[in-house]
XYZ file of C-alpha atoms in Angstrom:
672
model
C -14.887 35.053 -11.570
C -14.073 31.683 -12.269
C -15.083 30.302 -8.830
C -19.028 32.066 -9.566
C -18.505 30.558 -13.046
C -18.047 26.946 -11.427
C -20.475 27.650 -8.760
C -23.179 28.620 -11.021
C -22.438 25.343 -13.011
C -22.624 23.030 -9.851
C -25.923 25.064 -9.320
C -27.352 24.098 -12.460
C -25.911 20.523 -12.701
C -27.415 19.802 -9.260
C -30.973 21.552 -10.373
C -30.916 19.390 -13.574
C -30.320 16.205 -10.990
C -33.180 17.038 -9.054
C -35.651 17.626 -12.155
C -34.151 13.939 -13.546
C -35.171 12.308 -9.902
C -38.653 13.320 -10.179
C -39.071 12.513 -14.019
C -37.399 9.336 -14.092
C -39.456 8.028 -10.860
C -42.167 8.110 -13.374
C -40.382 6.411 -16.392
C -41.877 2.831 -17.011
C -39.483 2.038 -19.740
C -36.698 3.532 -21.860
C -35.770 1.729 -24.764
C -32.853 2.658 -26.983
C -33.019 2.084 -31.034
C -32.701 4.899 -33.465
C -34.587 7.232 -31.350
C -35.346 6.755 -27.742
C -38.945 6.156 -26.327
C -40.142 6.942 -23.229
C -43.752 5.680 -21.614
C -44.711 8.153 -19.119
C -47.183 6.689 -16.495
C -48.729 9.955 -15.446
C -48.151 12.165 -18.417
C -50.799 10.499 -20.712
C -48.548 9.752 -23.565
C -48.227 13.665 -24.711
C -45.357 14.430 -27.082
C -44.457 16.993 -24.765
C -43.642 14.616 -21.697
C -41.250 12.637 -23.921
C -39.357 15.675 -25.467
C -38.519 17.214 -21.693
C -38.051 13.696 -20.218
C -35.400 12.971 -23.208
C -33.928 16.923 -23.008
C -33.564 16.789 -19.171
C -32.571 13.682 -18.553
C -29.528 14.001 -21.841
C -28.744 17.295 -19.653
C -28.474 15.711 -16.594
C -26.283 13.097 -17.898
C -23.948 15.185 -19.540
C -23.642 17.474 -16.177
C -23.128 14.134 -14.669
C -19.933 13.414 -17.122
C -18.528 16.606 -16.686
C -18.498 16.357 -13.021
C -17.129 12.826 -12.915
C -13.944 13.505 -15.611
C -12.827 17.206 -14.708
C -10.833 15.496 -12.136
C -8.910 12.989 -14.476
C -5.762 13.413 -16.231
C -6.999 12.052 -19.671
C -10.220 14.062 -19.831
C -10.952 13.514 -23.767
C -11.034 9.612 -23.307
C -13.174 9.882 -19.840
C -15.539 12.020 -21.906
C -16.135 9.974 -24.661
C -15.642 6.765 -22.898
C -19.142 7.861 -20.903
C -20.634 9.731 -23.237
C -21.011 6.003 -25.066
C -22.923 4.741 -22.402
C -26.189 6.848 -23.228
C -28.940 7.858 -20.228
C -27.646 6.261 -17.264
C -27.380 6.908 -13.493
C -24.085 8.234 -12.111
C -23.062 4.555 -11.018
C -23.684 3.008 -14.361
C -21.296 5.542 -15.854
C -18.386 4.953 -13.204
C -18.804 0.860 -13.582
C -18.669 1.651 -17.482
C -15.417 3.740 -16.710
C -14.003 0.265 -14.661
C -15.265 -2.229 -17.405
C -14.190 -0.215 -20.159
C -10.537 -0.350 -18.618
C -10.870 -3.990 -17.459
C -12.198 -4.906 -21.772
C -9.437 -2.595 -22.869
C -6.489 -4.572 -20.345
C -7.809 -8.141 -21.519
C -7.235 -7.041 -25.281
C -3.358 -5.900 -24.227
C -2.773 -9.267 -22.885
C -4.217 -10.778 -25.741
C -1.855 -8.848 -28.178
C 0.773 -9.586 -25.846
C 1.375 -13.302 -27.083
C 2.604 -12.343 -30.225
C 5.092 -10.204 -28.567
C 6.424 -12.910 -26.350
C 6.975 -15.378 -29.479
C 8.758 -12.801 -31.522
C 10.530 -11.552 -28.630
C 14.569 -12.229 -29.188
C 15.853 -11.156 -25.892
C 15.060 -14.618 -23.201
C 14.518 -11.334 -20.367
C 12.029 -9.249 -22.633
C 10.129 -12.506 -23.351
C 10.111 -13.423 -19.538
C 8.940 -9.558 -19.335
C 6.240 -9.981 -21.388
C 5.223 -13.235 -19.564
C 5.471 -11.439 -16.323
C 2.931 -8.791 -17.800
C 0.232 -11.311 -18.306
C 0.437 -12.432 -14.706
C 0.459 -8.657 -13.441
C -2.125 -7.497 -15.784
C -4.592 -10.330 -14.838
C -4.163 -9.230 -11.174
C -4.762 -5.636 -12.600
C -7.878 -6.727 -13.627
C -9.340 -8.064 -10.703
C -8.448 -4.743 -8.676
C -10.814 -3.259 -11.441
C -13.526 -6.178 -11.032
C -13.734 -5.783 -7.365
C -14.263 -2.145 -7.491
C -17.164 -2.785 -10.003
C -18.576 -5.195 -7.524
C -18.305 -2.727 -4.775
C -20.259 -0.209 -7.073
C -22.739 -2.711 -7.566
C -23.574 -3.094 -3.822
C -23.788 0.644 -2.746
C -25.750 3.329 -4.076
C -24.128 6.676 -4.994
C -24.995 8.310 -1.426
C -23.469 5.422 0.231
C -20.385 5.599 -1.934
C -18.697 8.246 0.342
C -18.380 5.657 2.939
C -16.688 3.228 0.603
C -14.851 5.768 -1.564
C -11.056 4.585 0.143
C -11.540 1.002 -0.625
C -11.819 1.982 -4.243
C -8.983 4.215 -4.082
C -6.521 1.837 -2.489
C -7.762 -1.159 -5.268
C -7.762 1.314 -7.887
C -4.204 2.551 -6.872
C -3.221 -0.953 -7.005
C -4.478 -1.580 -10.581
C -2.566 1.253 -11.836
C 0.493 -0.432 -9.699
C 0.327 -3.809 -11.386
C 0.280 -2.097 -14.501
C 3.373 -0.087 -13.646
C 5.310 -3.175 -12.510
C 4.205 -4.804 -15.692
C 6.152 -1.914 -17.564
C 9.086 -1.841 -14.666
C 9.873 -5.911 -15.881
C 11.014 -4.734 -19.473
C 14.281 -2.866 -17.478
C 17.804 -3.529 -19.264
C 15.623 -5.552 -21.787
C 16.942 -5.181 -25.823
C 14.677 -4.542 -28.399
C 10.924 -2.611 -28.979
C 9.036 -5.428 -26.975
C 8.469 -2.206 -24.242
C 7.679 0.398 -26.376
C 4.952 -2.277 -28.246
C 3.950 -3.571 -24.748
C 2.919 0.230 -23.929
C 1.199 0.995 -26.843
C -1.188 -2.319 -26.281
C -1.733 -1.568 -22.527
C -2.253 2.674 -23.189
C -5.946 3.203 -23.349
C -6.208 0.454 -21.002
C -3.569 2.375 -18.252
C -5.627 5.679 -19.123
C -8.850 4.644 -18.289
C -7.859 2.850 -15.007
C -6.067 6.085 -14.061
C -8.932 7.763 -14.742
C -11.070 5.160 -12.867
C -9.394 6.246 -9.820
C -9.491 9.769 -10.396
C -13.003 10.031 -11.441
C -13.489 9.107 -7.769
C -13.214 12.333 -6.972
C -16.192 13.376 -8.835
C -17.958 10.347 -7.110
C -17.337 12.355 -4.163
C -18.029 15.672 -5.209
C -21.473 14.260 -6.486
C -21.988 12.546 -3.510
C -21.597 14.921 -0.937
C -23.613 17.210 -3.250
C -26.782 15.140 -3.713
C -27.409 14.553 -0.229
C -29.139 17.278 1.237
C -29.661 15.661 4.500
C -26.833 13.063 4.940
C -28.216 10.300 7.433
C -25.352 7.830 8.853
C -25.590 4.708 6.801
C -24.142 1.794 8.827
C -21.590 -0.204 7.122
C -21.937 -4.162 6.527
C -19.394 -5.340 9.357
C -18.592 -8.974 10.134
C -18.659 -10.219 13.803
C -15.120 -9.794 15.710
C -13.834 -13.348 15.302
C -11.990 -15.055 18.354
C -8.805 -16.998 17.898
C -9.266 -20.699 17.690
C -6.578 -21.214 20.330
C -5.340 -20.921 23.930
C -2.533 -19.000 24.355
C -0.354 -17.170 27.080
C 2.991 -16.546 25.253
C 5.903 -14.982 25.951
C 7.955 -15.025 22.746
C 12.058 -15.733 23.243
C 13.577 -12.578 21.915
C 17.299 -10.845 22.156
C 17.903 -8.093 23.227
C 19.895 -5.389 20.837
C 22.691 -4.148 23.060
C 23.522 -1.511 20.458
C 20.158 -0.058 20.234
C 20.333 3.689 19.088
C 17.792 4.944 21.844
C 16.542 3.486 25.141
C 13.089 2.465 24.948
C 11.027 4.338 27.075
C 7.814 1.909 26.408
C 5.590 4.554 24.471
C 6.905 3.369 21.261
C 9.518 6.163 21.008
C 13.225 6.237 22.660
C 14.973 8.962 24.425
C 18.605 10.791 24.080
C 19.602 9.157 20.585
C 22.992 10.974 20.289
C 24.428 9.535 23.678
C 23.781 6.055 22.362
C 25.248 3.623 20.110
C 24.227 2.653 16.473
C 22.566 -0.448 15.529
C 24.109 -3.157 13.796
C 21.823 -5.162 11.583
C 23.398 -7.808 8.758
C 21.139 -7.108 5.504
C 22.135 -2.133 -4.363
C 19.039 1.145 -8.940
C 16.044 1.767 -10.963
C 14.441 4.405 -13.554
C 3.534 16.042 -6.570
C 2.793 17.738 -5.242
C -0.030 15.094 -5.881
C -3.722 15.739 -6.296
C -4.987 15.233 -2.745
C -7.555 17.520 -2.773
C -10.942 15.577 -2.402
C -9.145 12.547 -0.252
C -7.985 15.256 2.077
C -11.520 17.186 2.088
C -12.862 13.613 3.215
C -10.482 12.011 5.340
C -12.619 13.604 8.427
C -15.681 11.632 6.693
C -14.223 8.212 6.423
C -13.322 6.987 10.159
C -14.363 3.437 9.403
C -14.194 2.619 6.057
C -12.259 -1.018 6.519
C -12.008 -4.079 8.436
C -8.624 -6.156 8.567
C -10.268 -8.829 5.971
C -12.073 -9.961 8.939
C -8.997 -10.595 10.894
C -8.956 -9.557 14.592
C -6.246 -10.622 16.715
C -6.834 -10.478 20.141
C -3.532 -8.416 21.907
C -2.152 -5.723 23.627
C -3.372 -2.425 23.300
C -0.652 -0.604 25.001
C 1.924 1.220 23.014
C 4.711 -0.465 24.950
C 7.385 -2.600 21.945
C 8.939 -5.903 22.030
C 12.931 -5.558 22.049
C 14.422 -5.453 18.855
C 17.017 -7.861 18.146
C 19.484 -8.040 15.843
C 20.686 -11.602 13.838
C 24.122 -10.700 15.614
C 23.370 -10.663 19.068
C 22.881 -13.938 20.914
C 21.508 -13.228 24.428
C 18.117 -14.240 25.049
C 15.702 -12.787 27.530
C 12.167 -13.719 27.781
C 9.748 -10.698 27.195
C 8.159 -9.061 30.330
C 4.354 -9.678 31.087
C 2.842 -6.345 31.714
C 0.158 -7.214 34.131
C -1.515 -3.816 33.308
C -1.902 -4.312 30.017
C -5.646 -3.500 28.860
C -6.744 -5.929 26.348
C -9.757 -6.142 24.407
C -13.087 -7.206 25.962
C -13.571 -10.258 24.408
C -10.145 -11.271 24.596
C -9.954 -12.501 28.200
C -8.098 -15.062 29.825
C -6.648 -17.760 27.838
C -7.383 -15.651 24.785
C -4.849 -13.160 25.478
C -2.922 -11.954 22.817
C -0.950 -13.582 20.470
C 1.912 -10.793 20.959
C 2.357 -12.523 24.216
C 2.021 -16.152 23.488
C 3.986 -19.048 25.027
C 4.679 -21.314 22.176
C 4.462 -24.335 24.503
C 0.625 -23.543 24.957
C 0.259 -21.987 21.632
C -2.224 -24.165 19.180
C -1.654 -22.849 15.944
C -3.141 -24.393 12.939
C 0.506 -25.357 11.656
C 3.877 -25.710 12.730
C 6.778 -25.355 10.619
C 9.875 -27.295 12.367
C 12.939 -28.513 10.546
C 13.557 -31.511 13.288
C 10.298 -33.354 12.211
C 8.161 -32.092 15.407
C 5.813 -29.772 13.742
C 2.993 -30.624 11.005
C 5.536 -29.451 8.185
C 9.177 -29.446 7.242
C 8.957 -26.285 5.248
C 6.996 -22.967 5.285
C 5.535 -23.407 1.961
C 3.747 -26.840 2.530
C 2.111 -24.821 5.289
C 1.130 -22.028 3.479
C -0.294 -24.613 0.493
C -2.584 -26.165 3.538
C -4.589 -22.407 3.701
C -7.898 -22.709 2.600
C -8.379 -20.164 -0.027
C -10.270 -17.031 0.800
C -9.991 -17.739 4.389
C -12.243 -15.798 6.723
C -10.495 -16.405 10.451
C -6.374 -15.934 10.922
C -5.012 -19.033 9.937
C -2.012 -19.157 12.213
C 1.636 -20.581 11.364
C 4.023 -20.906 14.090
C 7.795 -21.210 12.473
C 10.091 -23.019 14.947
C 13.576 -21.583 15.118
C 16.337 -22.375 12.463
C 17.195 -21.601 9.087
C 14.600 -22.106 6.454
C 16.461 -21.707 2.974
C 13.026 -21.362 0.776
C 11.131 -19.093 -1.177
C 7.635 -18.533 0.100
C 4.944 -17.050 -1.750
C 1.761 -16.325 -0.001
C -0.651 -16.418 -2.794
C -3.376 -14.037 -3.702
C -6.915 -14.363 -1.811
C -5.229 -16.587 0.415
C -6.097 -14.258 3.530
C -5.443 -13.679 7.054
C -2.547 -15.679 7.234
C -0.437 -15.418 10.494
C 3.242 -16.336 10.678
C 5.077 -16.157 13.777
C 8.510 -17.281 14.712
C 10.044 -17.766 17.826
C 12.832 -14.503 17.246
C 14.225 -12.580 14.628
C 17.417 -13.649 15.711
C 16.604 -17.414 15.136
C 13.787 -17.616 12.929
C 15.027 -17.015 9.307
C 13.769 -17.013 5.669
C 16.648 -16.773 3.193
C 17.130 -16.765 -0.181
C 19.336 -15.279 -3.156
C 17.538 -14.839 -6.189
C 18.865 -11.545 -8.019
C 18.702 -9.435 -11.102
C 22.196 -10.189 -12.384
C 21.602 -14.283 -12.553
C 18.364 -13.169 -14.989
C 15.411 -13.135 -12.528
C 13.037 -9.796 -12.558
C 13.101 -7.626 -9.497
C 9.235 -8.833 -8.963
C 10.586 -11.988 -8.338
C 13.484 -11.832 -6.718
C 11.820 -11.849 -3.276
C 12.457 -14.235 -0.595
C 9.421 -14.022 0.626
C 6.313 -12.828 -1.426
C 2.987 -11.824 0.314
C -0.155 -11.635 -2.137
C -2.652 -12.401 0.412
C -4.947 -9.593 2.223
C -4.817 -9.341 5.743
C -1.312 -10.900 6.548
C 0.358 -10.726 9.373
C 4.124 -11.418 10.693
C 5.780 -11.257 13.592
C 9.220 -12.202 14.837
C 10.902 -13.365 11.904
C 13.943 -12.548 9.893
C 13.560 -12.009 6.057
C 17.001 -12.515 4.235
C 18.134 -12.368 0.614
C 22.173 -13.013 0.591
C 22.609 -12.095 -2.940
C 24.713 -9.325 -2.235
C 25.329 -5.634 -3.828
C 27.331 -7.180 -6.632
C 23.947 -9.256 -8.046
C 22.278 -5.306 -7.858
C 18.126 -5.648 -7.155
C 17.802 -8.795 -4.856
C 14.647 -8.446 -2.530
C 13.939 -10.008 0.668
C 10.499 -9.337 1.256
C 7.743 -7.937 -1.367
C 4.419 -7.070 -0.054
C 1.303 -7.114 -2.549
C -1.021 -7.496 -0.015
C -3.619 -4.835 1.774
C -3.985 -4.076 5.338
C -0.656 -6.182 6.089
C 1.152 -5.960 9.663
C 4.825 -6.779 10.511
C 6.045 -6.179 13.846
C 9.395 -7.237 15.298
C 10.897 -8.183 12.152
C 14.196 -8.171 10.344
C 14.322 -7.320 6.649
C 18.068 -7.837 5.747
C 19.576 -7.058 2.029
C 21.452 -4.993 0.139
C 19.979 -3.343 -3.052
C 16.104 -3.374 -3.124
C 15.499 -5.108 0.410
C 11.913 -4.472 1.205
C 9.310 -3.808 -1.656
C 6.329 -2.377 -0.271
C 4.747 -2.671 -3.652
C 1.015 -1.560 -3.404
C -2.182 -1.451 -0.905
C -1.847 -0.486 2.575
C 0.583 -1.911 4.984
C 2.073 -1.196 8.348
C 5.460 -1.750 10.156
C 6.090 -1.678 13.786
C 9.345 -2.220 15.739
C 11.350 -3.824 12.580
C 14.781 -3.466 10.941
C 15.526 -2.638 7.507
C 18.663 -2.679 5.945
C 20.688 -1.970 2.488
C 22.059 -0.082 0.404
C 20.299 1.351 -2.763
C 16.652 1.975 -2.557
C 15.971 -0.265 0.050
C 12.359 0.898 1.079
C 10.722 0.990 -2.426
C 7.256 0.775 -3.884
C 3.741 2.018 -4.531
C 2.365 0.998 -1.163
C 0.798 3.398 1.028
C 3.172 1.930 4.483
C 3.752 3.367 7.427
C 6.948 2.570 9.511
C 6.668 3.367 13.007
C 9.910 3.243 15.871
C 11.534 1.193 13.113
C 15.447 0.926 12.363
C 16.855 1.769 8.759
C 19.943 0.736 8.624
C 22.512 1.522 5.493
C 25.138 -0.733 4.654
C 28.046 -0.349 2.931
C 28.027 -0.221 -1.131
C 30.471 -1.146 -3.578
C 32.893 1.749 -4.441
C 31.905 4.534 -6.099
C 28.566 4.008 -4.970
C 25.903 6.148 -3.431
C 22.897 4.660 -1.150
C 19.404 5.757 -1.144
C 17.117 4.831 1.810
C 14.127 4.968 -0.159
C 12.397 5.247 -3.626
C 8.985 5.511 -3.870
C 7.282 4.797 -6.977
C 4.115 6.839 -6.698
C 2.967 6.692 -10.787
C -0.385 8.594 -10.471
C -1.297 11.917 -8.655
C -4.219 10.347 -7.361
C -2.816 7.232 -6.166
C -3.008 6.759 -2.055
C 0.915 5.569 -2.195
C 3.253 6.837 0.043
C 6.202 6.194 2.503
C 6.219 7.360 5.879
C 8.822 6.904 8.328
C 7.420 8.043 11.837
C 9.583 7.783 15.319
C 11.768 5.932 13.632
C 15.991 5.660 13.291
C 18.127 6.418 9.874
C 21.618 5.281 10.694
C 24.324 3.370 9.183
C 26.177 0.059 10.353
C 29.708 0.928 12.101
C 31.756 0.044 9.046
C 29.662 2.819 6.767
C 29.664 5.423 9.877
C 33.528 4.515 10.442
C 34.513 4.879 6.777
C 36.925 7.733 5.155
C 35.549 8.940 3.164
C 32.213 8.001 4.151
C 30.020 7.215 1.789
C 27.016 9.452 0.732
C 23.358 8.364 1.457
C 20.286 9.992 1.088
C 16.751 9.695 2.578
C 15.498 8.938 -0.675
C 15.142 9.682 -4.750
C 11.804 9.868 -7.239
C 11.364 6.451 -8.924
C 8.196 7.666 -10.302
C 6.837 10.999 -10.863
C 4.630 11.430 -8.078
C 6.857 10.063 -5.734
C 5.710 10.574 -2.023
C 7.361 10.326 1.160
C 7.267 11.480 4.566
C 9.606 11.401 7.385
C 8.837 12.684 10.508
C 9.224 12.451 14.411
C 12.308 10.942 13.840
C 16.226 10.329 14.315
C 18.685 11.058 11.470
C 22.392 9.878 12.068
C 25.247 11.755 10.103
C 25.600 9.564 7.511
C 22.806 11.473 5.556
C 24.109 14.008 3.509
C 23.009 17.417 4.076
C 20.882 17.196 0.264
C 18.930 15.496 2.214
C 17.274 14.144 -1.315
C 18.978 12.631 -4.435
C 17.744 13.045 -8.184
C 16.581 9.860 -10.359
C 18.250 11.144 -13.592
C 18.359 14.647 -14.643
C 15.396 16.858 -13.844
C 12.907 13.724 -13.786
C 10.300 13.835 -10.378
C 12.118 16.674 -8.947
C 9.177 19.330 -9.450
C 6.250 16.374 -8.951
C 7.277 14.640 -6.006
C 6.529 15.836 -2.664
C 9.188 15.073 -0.097
C 9.007 16.693 3.575
C 10.202 16.352 6.622
C 8.869 17.286 10.493
C 10.000 17.477 13.736
C 13.338 15.343 13.330
C 16.582 15.125 15.316
C 19.983 13.765 15.279
C 23.047 15.565 13.167
C 21.460 14.682 9.944
C 18.200 16.121 10.747
C 19.362 19.973 9.678
C 17.266 20.901 6.734
C 18.497 24.282 6.144
C 20.986 22.921 3.589
C 18.417 20.456 1.760
C 18.214 20.581 -2.066
C 15.575 23.278 -3.267
C 13.451 21.431 -5.620
C 10.375 22.370 -6.238
C 8.753 19.085 -4.613
C 10.687 19.403 -1.583
C 7.995 20.997 0.646
C 7.795 22.308 4.201
C 4.611 20.950 5.830
C 2.914 22.083 9.371
C 2.173 19.909 12.172
C -1.597 20.168 11.109
C -0.881 19.013 7.948
C 1.135 16.099 8.911
C -2.072 14.267 10.626
C -2.896 13.446 7.216
C 0.028 10.760 7.091
C -0.171 9.106 10.542
C -1.598 5.742 10.073
C -5.176 6.747 11.050
C -5.807 9.030 8.341
C -3.073 7.971 5.868
C -3.655 3.863 5.955
C -7.496 3.718 8.334
C -5.127 2.124 11.042
C -7.894 2.106 13.685
C -10.113 0.088 11.587
C -8.079 -2.640 11.197
C -4.700 -2.653 13.059
C -5.524 -1.556 16.705
C -7.972 -4.540 17.234
C -4.920 -7.025 16.577
C -2.944 -5.972 19.718
C 0.022 -4.713 17.490
C 1.768 -1.250 19.235
C 0.370 1.088 17.265
C 0.168 5.284 17.584
C -2.857 6.327 15.251
C -2.040 10.023 15.069
C 1.344 11.960 16.413
C 3.895 9.778 18.392
C 4.227 11.275 22.083
C 8.260 11.861 22.139
């Protein structure tokens, strides 16, 4: 009966909307004072026409508000906000909620200055300052969402709704990161800040959930859907002449032997890899996004970045920092390149440093344009629409590098992850917030890095110490090493792709709320301090409508030899729920003996155990047996069909922004 009632409501709503369309088309003006006055061109000014138009329009607006708000977690806030807008189109109602969220967050920022002055704890004062920074970025995400709604009419929004989901998920994440900054502070500053933010946070989360209603309206309104072409920039060719073979070190301890298809065979017969490299306080509602996934095959472009490259699935050899032998990458003469990437424009993936013509060269010996990476990054024009290539020659660069927001399409190329290292040691114990400890922080969209080693040397006793933080949409990392202990890799927000990378650490060493896919990567657990357990992941999805999640596909989860050989061996787990709707998917991977049979660890008490989404599929190795896994409600079984939702083509829309770069990439399930 409930389903019949829902269908009747939808039929009534759609009938009302169609009537409104006919009536509104005759309206010349609508003026609202104490009463609503409607001048009707063809009704001869008859009072009955005015009353009918007013009644129908009011009913239509109410019906639209109900549809838009029905998926939200804070329905009362949503309905009150949209009802105050008056008689508007659905697009105007959506924009009104986005704008209300922005205004409320701005008020929170203004009020927070009083907290900063009153804060007695220096760390709390820093947290408030960080909140001001992060909340402004959250407003930017809301603003670009409003701009997207301005550009596209409601029927066309269906094709752009994924971008809106990503940006609004980002807005929620930035607000949550503001509150994270108060970890281990004293006083009531965090609670006061939350009170300032609460309304804005609810409006932002409602903005994200409203997209389900937008999609529902968009699908229902279009009786005869027609393909609307999405504006796309012309393919960009590189301003370089390249034929580069990067010098890469061989990994003599590779767990699996590369077969050339992005995966390796017989992991149990090989030796574990070694990489030199500590804790944080779902089934999410994916219904509408899952239904619409098949409709969104071309939602994004890689920030106008199309890099020429190898379209085959063969990867470079992964090196480790300890290995010394050097071997040139072999060129595959049968490689298929994009049609516009012929001749000298062939692949940055296989470029030769001697012929590469980048936009900037960094070299410590003075043979380049700059001696530091920061100087080179500072030379990049804002809102760059073409790839800006920075070649970093071999050396150890002791600096903290920040890729600014709006410095888009920056490409960092090293001369090999064993020889080009960026290192730092900022950490939480020394008074730096986790967010700002990163040796390299990426904030500009369309970023790409290859053949680099990112390191934080603070050590396990210094607790949170990030080697790499990525807060950029459509970011790609290939053949890189991320080396640290606690919180090594902060996959903070938006969409990210990692291929053939090594990530090492102890506690929560891959964490954050990005939609991040790792293919053919090594997750290497390092020996922690005494009485510590290790967690590979700590995914931080706060809202059930958010796009965030960590996907490990075709990866190896293992540990360093001194960990595997310890007696007793420390415990390590696949992950734990940092936030309520934590989501982690591990599939087609090798799980070594270091992973405890229970598989997953709690955060604290029962927090997140019922609402997380943890699942494993088609994994191998001594730690892959799921029969003794924890029996939480949030630990799920998944079919291969369900797993396809978490492949890069669907989960991060990778076909539209990864394929053209030439980075080895499997869009669906890997052939293993």
